Tab-separated table of C-alpha atoms and ligand atoms in Angstrom:
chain	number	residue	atom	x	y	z
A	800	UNK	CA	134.375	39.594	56.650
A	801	UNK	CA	130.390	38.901	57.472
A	802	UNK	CA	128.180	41.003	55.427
A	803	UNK	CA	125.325	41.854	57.998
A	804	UNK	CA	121.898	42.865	56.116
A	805	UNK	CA	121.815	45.736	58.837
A	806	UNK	CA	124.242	47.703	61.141
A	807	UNK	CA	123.210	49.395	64.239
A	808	UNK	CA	125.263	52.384	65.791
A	809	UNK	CA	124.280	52.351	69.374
A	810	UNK	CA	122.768	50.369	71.677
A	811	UNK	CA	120.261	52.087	73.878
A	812	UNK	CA	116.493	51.684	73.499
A	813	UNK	CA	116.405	52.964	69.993
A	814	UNK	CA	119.043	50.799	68.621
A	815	UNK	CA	117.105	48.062	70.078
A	816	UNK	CA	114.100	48.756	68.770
A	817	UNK	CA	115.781	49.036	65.289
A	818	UNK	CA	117.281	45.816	66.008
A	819	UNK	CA	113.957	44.305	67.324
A	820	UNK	CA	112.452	45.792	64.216
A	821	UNK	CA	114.535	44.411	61.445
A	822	UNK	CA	115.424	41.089	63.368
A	823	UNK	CA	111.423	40.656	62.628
A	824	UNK	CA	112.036	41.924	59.135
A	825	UNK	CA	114.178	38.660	58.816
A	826	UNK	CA	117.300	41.104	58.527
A	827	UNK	CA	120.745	39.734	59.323
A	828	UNK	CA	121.522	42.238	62.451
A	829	UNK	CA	124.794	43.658	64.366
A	830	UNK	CA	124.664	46.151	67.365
A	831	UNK	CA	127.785	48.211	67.759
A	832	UNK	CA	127.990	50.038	71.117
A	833	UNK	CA	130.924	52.138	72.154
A	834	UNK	CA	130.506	51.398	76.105
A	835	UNK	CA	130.629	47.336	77.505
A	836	UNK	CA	127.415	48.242	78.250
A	837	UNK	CA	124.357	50.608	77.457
A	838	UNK	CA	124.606	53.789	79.804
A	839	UNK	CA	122.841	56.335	78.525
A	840	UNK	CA	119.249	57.928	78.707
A	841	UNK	CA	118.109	54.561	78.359
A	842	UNK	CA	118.500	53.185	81.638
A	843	UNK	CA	118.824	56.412	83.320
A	844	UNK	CA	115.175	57.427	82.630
A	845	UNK	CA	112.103	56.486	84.617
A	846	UNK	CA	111.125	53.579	82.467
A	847	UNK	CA	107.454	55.291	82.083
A	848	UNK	CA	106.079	54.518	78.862
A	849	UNK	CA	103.733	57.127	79.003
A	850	UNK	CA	100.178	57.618	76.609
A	851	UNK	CA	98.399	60.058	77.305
A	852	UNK	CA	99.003	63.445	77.433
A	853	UNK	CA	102.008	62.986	74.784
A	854	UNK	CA	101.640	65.639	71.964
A	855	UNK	CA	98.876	64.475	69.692
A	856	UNK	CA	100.349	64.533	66.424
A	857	UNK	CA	103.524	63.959	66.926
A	858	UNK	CA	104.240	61.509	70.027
A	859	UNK	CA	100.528	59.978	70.253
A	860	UNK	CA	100.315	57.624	67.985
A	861	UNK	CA	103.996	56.118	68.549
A	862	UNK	CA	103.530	55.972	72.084
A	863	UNK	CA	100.462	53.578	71.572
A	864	UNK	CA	101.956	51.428	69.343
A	865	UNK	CA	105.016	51.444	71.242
A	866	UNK	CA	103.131	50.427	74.374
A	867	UNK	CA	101.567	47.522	72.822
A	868	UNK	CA	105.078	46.242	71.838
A	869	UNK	CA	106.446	46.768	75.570
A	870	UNK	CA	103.322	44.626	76.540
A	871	UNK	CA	103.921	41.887	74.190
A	872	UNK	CA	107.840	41.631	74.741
A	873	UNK	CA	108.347	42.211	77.984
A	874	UNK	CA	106.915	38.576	78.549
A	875	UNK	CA	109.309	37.394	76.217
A	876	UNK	CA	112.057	39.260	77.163
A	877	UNK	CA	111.670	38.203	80.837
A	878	UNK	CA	110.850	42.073	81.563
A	879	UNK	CA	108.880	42.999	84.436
A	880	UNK	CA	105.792	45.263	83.850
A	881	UNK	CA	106.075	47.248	88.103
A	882	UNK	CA	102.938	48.760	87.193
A	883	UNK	CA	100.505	50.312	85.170
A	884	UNK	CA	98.340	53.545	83.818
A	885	UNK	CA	99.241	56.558	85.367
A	886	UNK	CA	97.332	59.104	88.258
A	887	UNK	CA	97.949	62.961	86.959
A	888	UNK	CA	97.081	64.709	90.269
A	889	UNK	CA	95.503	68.019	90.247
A	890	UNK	CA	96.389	70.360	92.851
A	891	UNK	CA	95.046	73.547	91.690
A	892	UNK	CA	91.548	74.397	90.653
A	893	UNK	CA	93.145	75.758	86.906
A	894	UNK	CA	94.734	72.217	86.783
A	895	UNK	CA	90.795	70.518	87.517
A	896	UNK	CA	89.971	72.735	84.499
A	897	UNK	CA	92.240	71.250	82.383
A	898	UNK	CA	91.617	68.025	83.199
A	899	UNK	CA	88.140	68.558	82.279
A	900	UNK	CA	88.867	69.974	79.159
A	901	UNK	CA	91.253	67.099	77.865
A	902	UNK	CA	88.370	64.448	79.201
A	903	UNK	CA	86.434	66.164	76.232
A	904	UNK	CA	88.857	65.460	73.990
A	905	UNK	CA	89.778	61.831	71.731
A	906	UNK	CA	92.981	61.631	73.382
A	907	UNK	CA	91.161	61.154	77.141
A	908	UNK	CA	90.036	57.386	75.405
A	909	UNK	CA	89.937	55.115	78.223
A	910	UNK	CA	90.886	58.042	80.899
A	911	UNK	CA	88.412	58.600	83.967
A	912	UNK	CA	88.315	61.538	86.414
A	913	UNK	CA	88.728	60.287	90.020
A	914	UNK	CA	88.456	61.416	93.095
A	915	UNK	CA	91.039	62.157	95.801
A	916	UNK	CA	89.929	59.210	97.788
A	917	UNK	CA	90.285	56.722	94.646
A	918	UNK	CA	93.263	58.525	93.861
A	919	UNK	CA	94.101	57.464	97.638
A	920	UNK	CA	93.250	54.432	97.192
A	921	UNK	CA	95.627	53.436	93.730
A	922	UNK	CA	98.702	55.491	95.580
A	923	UNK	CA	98.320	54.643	99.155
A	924	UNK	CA	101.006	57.792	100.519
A	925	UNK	CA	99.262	60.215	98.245
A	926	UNK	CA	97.580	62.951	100.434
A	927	UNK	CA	93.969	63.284	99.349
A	928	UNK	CA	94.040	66.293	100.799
A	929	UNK	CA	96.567	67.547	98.590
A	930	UNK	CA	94.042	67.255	95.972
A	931	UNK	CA	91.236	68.356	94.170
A	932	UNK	CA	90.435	65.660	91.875
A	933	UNK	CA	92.737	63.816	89.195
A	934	UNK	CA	92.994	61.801	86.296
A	935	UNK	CA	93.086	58.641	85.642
A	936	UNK	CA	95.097	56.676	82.399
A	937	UNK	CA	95.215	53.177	82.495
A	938	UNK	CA	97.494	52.858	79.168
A	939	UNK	CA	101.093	53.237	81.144
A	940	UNK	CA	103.309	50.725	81.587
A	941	UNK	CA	106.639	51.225	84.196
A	942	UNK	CA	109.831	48.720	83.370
A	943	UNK	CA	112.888	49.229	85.669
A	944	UNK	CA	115.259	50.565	82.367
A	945	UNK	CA	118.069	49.466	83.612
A	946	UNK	CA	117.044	46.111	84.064
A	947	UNK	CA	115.043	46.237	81.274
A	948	UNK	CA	117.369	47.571	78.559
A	949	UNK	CA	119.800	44.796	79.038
A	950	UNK	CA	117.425	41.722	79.401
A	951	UNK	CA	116.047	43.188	75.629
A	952	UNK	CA	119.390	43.044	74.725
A	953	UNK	CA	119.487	39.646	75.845
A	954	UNK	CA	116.205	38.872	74.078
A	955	UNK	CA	117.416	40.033	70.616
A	956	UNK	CA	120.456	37.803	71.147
A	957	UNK	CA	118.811	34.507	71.651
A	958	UNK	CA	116.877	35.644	68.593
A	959	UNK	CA	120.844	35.749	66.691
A	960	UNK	CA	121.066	39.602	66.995
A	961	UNK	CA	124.888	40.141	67.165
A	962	UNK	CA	125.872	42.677	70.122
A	963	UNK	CA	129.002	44.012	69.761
A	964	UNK	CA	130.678	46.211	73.026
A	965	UNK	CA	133.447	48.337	73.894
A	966	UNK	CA	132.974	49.125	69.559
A	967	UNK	CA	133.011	53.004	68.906
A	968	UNK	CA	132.165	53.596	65.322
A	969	UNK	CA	134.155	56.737	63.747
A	970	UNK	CA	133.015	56.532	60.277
A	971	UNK	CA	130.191	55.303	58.331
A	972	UNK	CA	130.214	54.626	54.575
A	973	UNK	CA	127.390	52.190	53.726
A	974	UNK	CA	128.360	49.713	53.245
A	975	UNK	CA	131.698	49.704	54.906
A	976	UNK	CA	131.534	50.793	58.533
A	977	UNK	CA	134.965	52.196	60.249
A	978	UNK	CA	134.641	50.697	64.128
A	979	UNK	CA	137.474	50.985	67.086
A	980	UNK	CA	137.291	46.750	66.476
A	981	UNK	CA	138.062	47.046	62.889
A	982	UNK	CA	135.871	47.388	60.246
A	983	UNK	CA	132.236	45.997	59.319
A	984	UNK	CA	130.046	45.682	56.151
A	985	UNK	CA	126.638	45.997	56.077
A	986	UNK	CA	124.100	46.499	53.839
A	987	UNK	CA	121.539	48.902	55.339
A	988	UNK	CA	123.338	51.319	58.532
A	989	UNK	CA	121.021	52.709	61.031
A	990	UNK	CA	122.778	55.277	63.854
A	991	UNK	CA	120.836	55.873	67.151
A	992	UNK	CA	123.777	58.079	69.171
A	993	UNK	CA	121.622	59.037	71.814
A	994	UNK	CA	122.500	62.604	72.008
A	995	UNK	CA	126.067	62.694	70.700
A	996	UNK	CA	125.574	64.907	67.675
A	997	UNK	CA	129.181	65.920	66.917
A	998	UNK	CA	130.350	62.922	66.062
A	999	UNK	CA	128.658	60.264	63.236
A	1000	UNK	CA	127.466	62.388	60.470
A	1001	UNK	CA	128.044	65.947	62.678
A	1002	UNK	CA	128.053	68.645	59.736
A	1003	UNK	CA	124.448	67.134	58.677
A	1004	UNK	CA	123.467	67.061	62.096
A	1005	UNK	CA	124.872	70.471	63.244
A	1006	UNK	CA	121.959	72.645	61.260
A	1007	UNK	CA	119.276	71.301	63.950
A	1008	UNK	CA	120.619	73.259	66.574
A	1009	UNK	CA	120.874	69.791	69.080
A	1010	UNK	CA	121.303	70.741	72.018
A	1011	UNK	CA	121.542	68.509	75.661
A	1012	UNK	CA	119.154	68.430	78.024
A	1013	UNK	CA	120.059	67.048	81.389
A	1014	UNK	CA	117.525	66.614	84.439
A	1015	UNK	CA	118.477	65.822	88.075
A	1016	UNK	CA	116.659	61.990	89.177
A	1017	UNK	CA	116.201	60.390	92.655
A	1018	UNK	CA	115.934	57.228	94.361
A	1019	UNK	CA	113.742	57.220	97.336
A	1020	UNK	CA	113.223	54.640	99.903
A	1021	UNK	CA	110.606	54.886	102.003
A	1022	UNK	CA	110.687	54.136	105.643
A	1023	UNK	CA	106.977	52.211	105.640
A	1024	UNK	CA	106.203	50.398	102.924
A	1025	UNK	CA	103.408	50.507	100.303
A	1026	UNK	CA	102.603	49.852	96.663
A	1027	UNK	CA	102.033	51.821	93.624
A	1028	UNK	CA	99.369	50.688	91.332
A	1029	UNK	CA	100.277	53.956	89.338
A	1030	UNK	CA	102.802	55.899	88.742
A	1031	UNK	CA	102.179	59.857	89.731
A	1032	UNK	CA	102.532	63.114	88.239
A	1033	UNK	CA	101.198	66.445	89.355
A	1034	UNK	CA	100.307	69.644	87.932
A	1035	UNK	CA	103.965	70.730	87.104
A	1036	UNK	CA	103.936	67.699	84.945
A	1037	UNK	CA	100.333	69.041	82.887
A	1038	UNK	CA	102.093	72.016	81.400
A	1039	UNK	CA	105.445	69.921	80.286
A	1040	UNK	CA	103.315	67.163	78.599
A	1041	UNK	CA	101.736	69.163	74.962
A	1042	UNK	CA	98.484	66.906	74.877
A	1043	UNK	CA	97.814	68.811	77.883
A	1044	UNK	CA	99.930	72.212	77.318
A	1045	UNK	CA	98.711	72.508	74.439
A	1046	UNK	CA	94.848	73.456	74.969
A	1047	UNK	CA	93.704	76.335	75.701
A	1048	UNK	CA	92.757	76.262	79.470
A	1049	UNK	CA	96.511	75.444	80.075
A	1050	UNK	CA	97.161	78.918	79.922
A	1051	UNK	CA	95.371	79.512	83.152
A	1052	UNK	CA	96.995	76.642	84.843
A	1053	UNK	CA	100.253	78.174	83.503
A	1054	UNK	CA	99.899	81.238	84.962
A	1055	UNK	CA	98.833	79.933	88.433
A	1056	UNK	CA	102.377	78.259	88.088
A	1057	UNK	CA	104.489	81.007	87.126
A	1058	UNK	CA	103.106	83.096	90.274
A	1059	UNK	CA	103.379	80.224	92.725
A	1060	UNK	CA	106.544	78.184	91.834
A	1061	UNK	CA	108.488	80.328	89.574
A	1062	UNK	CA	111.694	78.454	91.148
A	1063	UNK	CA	110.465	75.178	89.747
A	1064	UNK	CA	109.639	76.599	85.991
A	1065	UNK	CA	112.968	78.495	85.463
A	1066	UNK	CA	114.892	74.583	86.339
A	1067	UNK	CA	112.397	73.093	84.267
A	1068	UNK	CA	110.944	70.987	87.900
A	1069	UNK	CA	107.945	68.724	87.683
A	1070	UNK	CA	107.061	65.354	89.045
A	1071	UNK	CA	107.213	61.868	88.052
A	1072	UNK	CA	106.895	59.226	90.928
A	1073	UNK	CA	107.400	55.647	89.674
A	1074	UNK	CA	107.776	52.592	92.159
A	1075	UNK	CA	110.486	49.673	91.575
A	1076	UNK	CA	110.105	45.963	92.280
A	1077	UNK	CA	112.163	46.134	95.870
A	1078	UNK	CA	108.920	48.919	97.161
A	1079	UNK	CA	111.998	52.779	96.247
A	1080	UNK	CA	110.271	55.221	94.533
A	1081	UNK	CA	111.977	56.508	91.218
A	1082	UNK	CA	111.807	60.370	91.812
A	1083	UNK	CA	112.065	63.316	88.903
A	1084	UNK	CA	112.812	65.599	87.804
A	1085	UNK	CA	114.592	68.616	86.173
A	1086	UNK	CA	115.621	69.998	82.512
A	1087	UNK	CA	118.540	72.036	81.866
A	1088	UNK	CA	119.721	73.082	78.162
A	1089	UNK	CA	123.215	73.338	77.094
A	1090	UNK	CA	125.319	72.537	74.279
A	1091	UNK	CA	126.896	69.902	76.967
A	1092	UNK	CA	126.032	68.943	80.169
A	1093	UNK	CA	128.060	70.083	82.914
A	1094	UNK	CA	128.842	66.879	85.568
A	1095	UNK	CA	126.676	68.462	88.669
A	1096	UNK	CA	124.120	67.953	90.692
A	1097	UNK	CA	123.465	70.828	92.717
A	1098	UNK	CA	121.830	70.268	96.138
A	1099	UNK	CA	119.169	72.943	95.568
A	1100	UNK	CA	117.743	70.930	92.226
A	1101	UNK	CA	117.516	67.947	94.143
A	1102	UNK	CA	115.643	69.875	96.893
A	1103	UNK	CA	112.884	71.523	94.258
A	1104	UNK	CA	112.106	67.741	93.476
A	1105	UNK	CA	111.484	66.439	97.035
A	1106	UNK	CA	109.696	69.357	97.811
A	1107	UNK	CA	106.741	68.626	95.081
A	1108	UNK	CA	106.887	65.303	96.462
A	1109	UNK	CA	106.422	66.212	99.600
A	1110	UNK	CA	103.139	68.337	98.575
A	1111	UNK	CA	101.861	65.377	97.736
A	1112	UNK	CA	102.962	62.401	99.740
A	1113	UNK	CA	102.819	61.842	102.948
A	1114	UNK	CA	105.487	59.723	103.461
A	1115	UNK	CA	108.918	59.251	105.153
A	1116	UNK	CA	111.897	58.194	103.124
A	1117	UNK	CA	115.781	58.392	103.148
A	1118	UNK	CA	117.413	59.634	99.103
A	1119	UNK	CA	119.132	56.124	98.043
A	1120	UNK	CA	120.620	57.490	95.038
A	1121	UNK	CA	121.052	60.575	92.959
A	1122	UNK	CA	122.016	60.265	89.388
A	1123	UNK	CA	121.977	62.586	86.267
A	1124	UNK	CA	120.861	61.578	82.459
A	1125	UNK	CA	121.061	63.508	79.467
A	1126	UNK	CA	118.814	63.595	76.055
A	1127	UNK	CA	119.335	65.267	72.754
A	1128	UNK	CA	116.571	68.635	72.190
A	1129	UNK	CA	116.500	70.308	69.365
A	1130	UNK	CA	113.619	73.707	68.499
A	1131	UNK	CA	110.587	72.278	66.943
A	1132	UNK	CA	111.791	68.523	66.605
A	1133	UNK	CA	110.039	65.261	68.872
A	1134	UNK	CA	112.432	63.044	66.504
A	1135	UNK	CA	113.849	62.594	63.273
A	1136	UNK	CA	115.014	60.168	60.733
A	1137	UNK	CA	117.593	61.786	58.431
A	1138	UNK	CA	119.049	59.727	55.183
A	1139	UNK	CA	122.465	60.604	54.319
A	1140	UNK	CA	122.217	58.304	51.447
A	1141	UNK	CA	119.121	55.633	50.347
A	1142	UNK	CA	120.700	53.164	52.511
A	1143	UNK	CA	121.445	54.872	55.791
A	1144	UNK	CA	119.585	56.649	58.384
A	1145	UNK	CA	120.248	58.333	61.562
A	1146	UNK	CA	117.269	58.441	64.100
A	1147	UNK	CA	117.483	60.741	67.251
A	1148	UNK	CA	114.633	60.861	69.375
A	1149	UNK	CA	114.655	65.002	69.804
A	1150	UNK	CA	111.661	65.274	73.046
A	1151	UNK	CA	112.673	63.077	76.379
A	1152	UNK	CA	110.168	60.322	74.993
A	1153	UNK	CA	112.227	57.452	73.205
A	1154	UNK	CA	111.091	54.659	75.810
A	1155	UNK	CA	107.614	55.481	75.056
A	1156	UNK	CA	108.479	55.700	71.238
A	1157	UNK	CA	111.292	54.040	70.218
A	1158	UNK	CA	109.992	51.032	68.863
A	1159	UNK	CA	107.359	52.545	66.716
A	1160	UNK	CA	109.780	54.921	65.546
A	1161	UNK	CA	111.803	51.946	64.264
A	1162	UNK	CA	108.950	50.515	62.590
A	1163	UNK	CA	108.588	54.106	60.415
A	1164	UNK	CA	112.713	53.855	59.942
A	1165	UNK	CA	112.569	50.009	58.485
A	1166	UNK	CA	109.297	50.584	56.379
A	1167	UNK	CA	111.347	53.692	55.184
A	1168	UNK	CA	114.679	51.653	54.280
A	1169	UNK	CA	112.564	48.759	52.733
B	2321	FAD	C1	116.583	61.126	83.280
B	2321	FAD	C2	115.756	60.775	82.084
B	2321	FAD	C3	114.443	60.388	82.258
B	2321	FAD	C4	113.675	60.039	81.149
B	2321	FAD	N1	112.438	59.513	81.340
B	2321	FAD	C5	111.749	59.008	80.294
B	2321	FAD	C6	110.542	58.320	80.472
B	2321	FAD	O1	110.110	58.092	81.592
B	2321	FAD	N2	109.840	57.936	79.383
B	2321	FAD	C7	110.325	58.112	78.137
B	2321	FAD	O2	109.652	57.757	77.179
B	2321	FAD	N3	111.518	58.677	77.927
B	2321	FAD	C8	112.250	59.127	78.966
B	2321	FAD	N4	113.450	59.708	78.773
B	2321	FAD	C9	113.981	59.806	77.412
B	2321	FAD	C10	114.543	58.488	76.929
B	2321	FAD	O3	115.301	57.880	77.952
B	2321	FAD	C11	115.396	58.736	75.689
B	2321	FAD	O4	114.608	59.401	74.706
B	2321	FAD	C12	115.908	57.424	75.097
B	2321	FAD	O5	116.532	56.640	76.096
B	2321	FAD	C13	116.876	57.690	73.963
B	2321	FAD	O6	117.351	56.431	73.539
B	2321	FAD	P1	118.609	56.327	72.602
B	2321	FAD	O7	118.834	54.884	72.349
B	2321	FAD	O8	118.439	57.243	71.447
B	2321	FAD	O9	119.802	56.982	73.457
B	2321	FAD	P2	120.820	56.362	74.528
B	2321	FAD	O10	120.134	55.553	75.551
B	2321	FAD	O11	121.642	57.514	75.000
B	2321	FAD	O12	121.707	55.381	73.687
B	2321	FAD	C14	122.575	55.803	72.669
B	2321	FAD	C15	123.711	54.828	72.616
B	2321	FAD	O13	124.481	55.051	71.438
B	2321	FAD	C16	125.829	54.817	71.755
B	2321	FAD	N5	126.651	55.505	70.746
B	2321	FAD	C17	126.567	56.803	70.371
B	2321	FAD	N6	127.476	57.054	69.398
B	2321	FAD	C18	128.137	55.886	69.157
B	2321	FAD	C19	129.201	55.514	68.283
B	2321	FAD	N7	129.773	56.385	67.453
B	2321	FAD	N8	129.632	54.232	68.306
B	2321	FAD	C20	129.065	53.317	69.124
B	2321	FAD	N9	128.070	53.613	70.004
B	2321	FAD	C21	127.613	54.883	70.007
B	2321	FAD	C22	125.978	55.404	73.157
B	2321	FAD	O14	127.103	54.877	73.839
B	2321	FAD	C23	124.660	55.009	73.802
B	2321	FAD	O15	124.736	53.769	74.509
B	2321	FAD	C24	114.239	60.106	79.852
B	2321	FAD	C25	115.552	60.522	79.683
B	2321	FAD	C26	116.316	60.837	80.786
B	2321	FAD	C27	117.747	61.250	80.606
């Protein structure tokens, strides 16, 4: 049987970025993934490797180290960068405020305020008039994920990453690894389920209180075309995002909310718009908690999200798709990486921001495992 240096349990964004990680580690790597295919959060998400905004502490600094691996793969990886930086669009006069006050801060580094007509001018169906002012972040980049996800797979291949599919792993006992395929041995074992916590290593796991959160995406199309140079978010998206939330004049911009679109707080609603390669609009989204997901998409959810985009575009479209994702949450947690034993390590990503993490967070995880 091949002894692999390192094992990885799963093969969405974080188990790449482990793989990426210790393939440049000069680490002997396998990827086990229980689908033929990753289809998970992965390449369900927006693909918005987002900077600023993201909680300072805790998200920051991964999401700008992250973002300058995206940029130097994606080349590599023969992953297309559909834009970049990232127009946070301020509706209300309490939202202004707070864009203001983060401008004042270390985290605004780089980050401009524009006006509606420049804000116009990056997002050509944004209604200036829908607008007081916004900010500006050049430091985004937006991949299509679920091209993206497989063409790094394809990367770390040609780099002698073994990729392994249709391989659910029941047990793991560094350094033998149970797998529906039979069993491995590997030195080192890193597990990235996504957000299945009741299965690999569940009675560790089950103290965190993990719970799912799934949110409600859309594919627009619209009926004249334009370009992004951008992606958007609006001021919905200001009190979700804790580099923003988190200072003080969010309260006001909080309350202005919870008067005005009550609807949209209690489903967790705000707005993302990203643009793809083909000209659609990827279009989000909601949060709902549960200890699973259930399999619906109600109408009404869908309808909360095209009405904020409709506040702020002016633009005709027809839905192309609908689709639903799901992430692991858990009180008080962005991520984690737990150590049953000195040679394994499970790493969830906790917050709805492992493609603007992950491969920092894999960096912390090898440098941990030596
Ligand atoms: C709709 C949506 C939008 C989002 N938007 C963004 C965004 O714009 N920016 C951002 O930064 N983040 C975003 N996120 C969050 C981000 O997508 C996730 O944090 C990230 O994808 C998590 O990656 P992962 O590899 O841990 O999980 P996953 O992508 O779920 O991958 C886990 C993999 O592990 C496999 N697996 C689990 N257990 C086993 C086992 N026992 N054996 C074998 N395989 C196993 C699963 O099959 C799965 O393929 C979004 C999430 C969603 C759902």
């Amino acid at each position: 049987m091949t002894q692999y240096d390192l094992a990885i349990v799963g093969g969405g964004i974080l188990g790449l970025a482990h793989a990426l990680a210790a393939q440049r580690a000069g680490k002997s790597v396998i990827v086990l993934e229980r689908h033929s295919q990753c289809i998970g959060a992965s390449i369900r998400n927006f693909g918005f490797v987002t900077v600023t905004g993201q909680s300072r502490d805790r998200i920051w600094p991964h999401a700008k180290r992250s973002r300058e691996i995206w940029a130097e793969i994606a080349p590599k990886a023969g992953i297309g960068v559909a834009h970049r930086g990232a127009v946070i669009a301020a509706q209300r006069p309490e939202a202004e405020a707070l864009i203001e006050a983060f401008l004042d801060t270390d985290m605004a580094e780089g980050c401009t305020r524009i006006t509606p007509d420049q804000a116009h001018e990056k997002i050509p169906a944004l209604d200036p008039n829908a607008i007081g002012a916004a900010l500006y972040s050049p430091h985004e980049l937006r991949v299509e994920s679920r091209e993206a996800v497989p063409a790094l797979a394809r990367y770390l291949e040609s780099l002698g990453v073994v990729f392994r599919y249709n391989c659910a792993v029941q047990a793991v006992d560094t350094p033998r690894i149970e797998t529906s395929q039979g069993p491995i041995k590997a030195s080192q074992v890193v597990v990235c389920p996504g957000d299945d916590a009741t299965s690999l290593f569940a009675e560790r796991l089950q103290p965190r209180q993990i719970e799912i959160c799934k949110l409600h995406m859309l594919r627009l199309r619209p009926k004249t075309p334009f370009r992004m140079e951008a992606a958007l978010l609006s001021d919905l998206s200001m009190i979700r995002y804790h580099g923003f939330a988190d200072l003080p004049e969010a309260a006001a911009l909080q309350s202005a909310l919870a008067q005005t679109q009550p609807v949209q707080l209690a489903n967790g609603v705000h707005l993302i718009v990203v643009q793809s390669g083909d000209g659609s609009l990827v279009v989000g989204d909601s949060h709902h908690y549960g200890a699973s997901a259930d399999p619906f998409q109600p109408a009404a959810i869908d309808t909360l999200i095209t009405d904020e985009f409709d506040a702020l575009m002016s633009c005709d479209y027809e839905i192309a798709e609908r689709w639903t994702g799901t992430y692991a949450s858990a009180p008080g947690s962005v991520y984690f990486i737990d150590a049953p034993d000195p040679a394994t390590r499970v790493v969830m990503v906790t917050s709805g921001c492992g493609a603007s993490t992950a491969f920092s967070i894999a960096e912390e995880t090898l440098a941990g495992l030596g």
